Amino acid sequence: MTHRVTIKDVATQAKVSYQTVSKVVNGQAQVSSETRERIWQAIHDLGYRPHITARNLRVGASHMLGYSWRSVPSDQFNPVLDKFLQSMVEAAEKSGYHLLPFPCPPDHAQVEVYRELIFSGRVDGFVLSSTNLNDERIAYLLDTGFPFVAFGRANPEWDFPYVDVDGTAGLRVATEHLLSLGHRRIALIAWPGESLTGKFRVQGYLEAMQSAGRLVDPDWIARGEHSALFGEIVAQRWLDLPADQRPTAIIALSDLMAIGVMNAIQERGLEVGREIAVVGFDDVPMAQYLRPPLTSLRQPIWELGQQVIAMLIKLIRNVTLEERRVLLPPRLVTRASSGTGAPG
Amino acid sequence: MTHRVTIKDVATQAKVSYQTVSKVVNGQAQVSSETRERIWQAIHDLGYRPHITARNLRVGASHMLGYSWRSVPSDQFNPVLDKFLQSMVEAAEKSGYHLLPFPCPPDHAQVEVYRELIFSGRVDGFVLSSTNLNDERIAYLLDTGFPFVAFGRANPEWDFPYVDVDGTAGLRVATEHLLSLGHRRIALIAWPGESLTGKFRVQGYLEAMQSAGRLVDPDWIARGEHSALFGEIVAQRWLDLPADQRPTAIIALSDLMAIGVMNAIQERGLEVGREIAVVGFDDVPMAQYLRPPLTSLRQPIWELGQQVIAMLIKLIRNVTLEERRVLLPPRLVTRASSGTGAPG
DNA sequence: ATATTATAGGCGAACGTTCGCCCGAACGTT
DNA sequence: AACGTTCGGGCGAACGTTCGCCTATAATAT
């Protein structure tokens, strides 16, 4: 590297003061069209590019948006990361921002890391994910007034901007789908009660059952850890019931658990889709390759990424948000695992 | 935000010049221990954090490492992104660097985007992925001498630092595994000839077959697009052969294609693992949940991420690399799909 | 006691921008 | 002819650091 070409080089080349070059670069009006062209010419000739760090220092912004996510254990999959990141990166770029992915700190150190990023001027805002009910980060950021948008909800008493998948709507649609196929005993595999995301999804199931006038047997809702094994164990338990009492359809709150369910069913020699319907959530890429292919709810990840960044940038620019709470419904992708009608 | 607390605030509080504070913050020796403590105290009291942008401007570095990746179509999975990113982000952070993910530009605009990032001073180096034989980006970066490390190889005539998975070793191990189980007719599903990664992997297969003294029938190597469907079609073709001529084992260069193979086999009513062995590559999380679970080659993604960043940072700091070309072998994860022995 | 060296810490400058203010010229108005 | 207005463009300053150099004092050696 010989010597970085700066605004001053352009200025001498174009025979103006360097501040005038700045005006041209930033599209300010106070320059005659002749000199403007002369300056652009010089910029082009010299291959000048504004130095972002200097600009950022001057304007007091980093044009960076912080994001960290929890890595999933390697026996699981993160179905959304690729698309979500791409979406955010692209949306940010369009507005002159970049994403700063930082290592997800251990729970107790969360806030400290966010503090650090704020006070070192590294980021202008945050995208939060993996939010939980009383998320410390949200509490902290609300307290300091630093711009952020969450991907996921939290304590309903708090007023903060978020985008989220409408799990309630998703499960309502999935349940209605099964009901319309004639299923009456529809079971649900959910997460522990602490899970907020789980709560919303269960609610959609309950709503759909209720408005169809179906009573829900509490035994039809199983709660446990997010794993294929748990899905398998629960399904086995249900399959032990006499045929006229056991569920004819099982919804799992994730594809991972749904896969466990499918494996349990097939090990009993039963046919998924014909004898027992299975529905998952996430629509992981693999869902379509399972045998039978898995009916699942696909999250509008791209749109969520676009929204979350658009909102965050508005927040940073002090534009008021017309929508502080955005819920986007997932789409039911119907495949063979949910069958064509209830048995019997 | 009232007022950012700067080095000067600390200085007045500690009754020294602000440059001395800088010395303390950067751990320089020329300060007595009393004043040093006084300054640290002031830093702590005021909650001072150095302003990164200002520091970067002064030292003429951005402490950012550029990275972009090609998003896979949504019917496929990116098995490595999550871990690879986390690994790189974490490794970078340890050395005071951050990752800058930027949108993967369309092919024709690749170089221009890299140029821009360099000349606007946004990054100090690049990690390249999805490299191809005559990668324009590599050519350009070699030409300008800008620091980068590739994840993947390219034109062997070029001398540039890279890390990569040793696909040759991986396929050698996989093939030897099948040979040791008594398989003689081992078929391979590969990518088109242009694929460099594919070429290395095929080579491993050929080496293993050769050193076992097995002739390789050219018909046992199929080449086509990376999809489950292609795997399925090819497998069907092989299954049409008389039982004493068809392959008893099939290796696919990716799990996605292996899944197609498994489905084709099962649709013929044959049993994967007992009648025909199947081996994949990638060890996607889903592999263990398939029925039967898929034997596959797992890439050492975490280590690759650590290495690539370590090398890049050395390059930036002008430390000579002891190893400019790092190949890490994948690990064969043996599961039921490769069976316990060749049939017959 | 003087000369030499080491040490602590101060000071000006610079990194590459943008911002706000100012001034001079040109122009139109009364 | 004097005035106000508009427009083009110059200028100083600042953003928060780090760097290199300088100086005064203290410590050591002769």
Coordinates of N, CA, C and O in Angstrom, one line a residue, chain B residues 5 14 17 19 33 45 94 101 126 152-153 155 169 219 231 249 261 279 281 285 316 342 344:
Chain B
V5 N -18.1 9.9 27.7 CA -16.9 10.1 28.5 C -15.7 9.7 27.8 O -15.5 8.6 27.4
A14 N -8.1 12.5 36.9 CA -6.9 11.9 37.5 C -5.8 12.9 37.5 O -4.7 12.6 38.0
S17 N -2.2 14.5 32.0 CA -2.6 14.9 30.6 C -3.3 13.7 30.0 O -3.1 12.6 30.4
Q19 N -2.9 12.3 27.2 CA -2.1 11.4 26.5 C -1.5 10.3 27.5 O -1.3 9.2 27.1
S33 N 3.6 3.6 39.1 CA 2.5 2.8 39.5 C 1.4 3.6 40.2 O 0.2 3.3 40.1
D45 N -14.3 4.8 37.8 CA -15.3 5.7 38.4 C -16.2 6.3 37.3 O -17.4 6.4 37.4
K94 N -11.1 -12.8 20.2 CA -10.0 -13.0 21.1 C -8.8 -12.1 20.7 O -8.0 -11.8 21.6
P101 N -19.8 -9.4 8.0 CA -20.5 -10.2 7.0 C -21.1 -9.3 6.0 O -21.8 -8.4 6.3
F126 N -9.7 -10.5 4.5 CA -10.9 -11.2 4.0 C -10.8 -12.7 4.4 O -9.7 -13.3 4.3
G152 N -11.1 -23.2 1.3 CA -11.3 -23.9 0.1 C -10.1 -23.6 -0.8 O -9.5 -22.6 -0.7
R153 N -9.8 -24.5 -1.7 CA -8.7 -24.4 -2.6 C -9.1 -23.7 -3.9 O -10.3 -23.5 -4.2
N155 N -7.0 -22.6 -8.0 CA -6.0 -22.9 -9.0 C -4.7 -23.3 -8.3 O -4.1 -22.5 -7.5
A169 N -8.6 -37.4 1.8 CA -8.4 -38.3 3.0 C -9.8 -38.8 3.4 O -9.9 -40.0 3.8
D219 N -18.6 -46.7 -14.9 CA -20.0 -46.5 -14.7 C -20.4 -46.4 -13.2 O -21.5 -46.1 -12.9
G231 N -29.4 -37.8 -6.6 CA -29.0 -39.1 -5.9 C -30.0 -40.2 -6.1 O -29.6 -41.3 -6.4
A249 N -22.5 -51.0 -2.4 CA -22.3 -49.8 -1.5 C -22.3 -48.6 -2.4 O -21.8 -48.6 -3.5
V261 N -30.4 -41.3 -2.3 CA -30.0 -42.7 -2.5 C -30.8 -43.6 -1.6 O -31.4 -44.6 -2.0
V279 N -23.1 -44.2 2.3 CA -22.3 -43.3 3.1 C -22.5 -41.9 2.5 O -22.5 -41.7 1.3
F281 N -21.6 -37.4 3.1 CA -20.5 -36.4 3.4 C -21.2 -35.2 3.9 O -22.1 -34.6 3.3
P285 N -26.9 -32.4 10.8 CA -27.5 -32.9 12.1 C -28.6 -33.9 11.8 O -28.7 -34.8 12.7
I316 N -2.2 -10.2 8.6 CA -2.4 -8.7 8.8 C -1.3 -8.1 9.6 O -0.9 -7.0 9.3
A342 N -20.7 -56.6 3.8 CA -21.3 -56.7 2.5 C -22.2 -58.0 2.4 O -22.0 -59.0 3.1
G344 N -24.1 -61.3 0.9 CA -23.8 -62.4 0.1 C -22.5 -63.1 0.5 O -21.6 -62.6 1.1

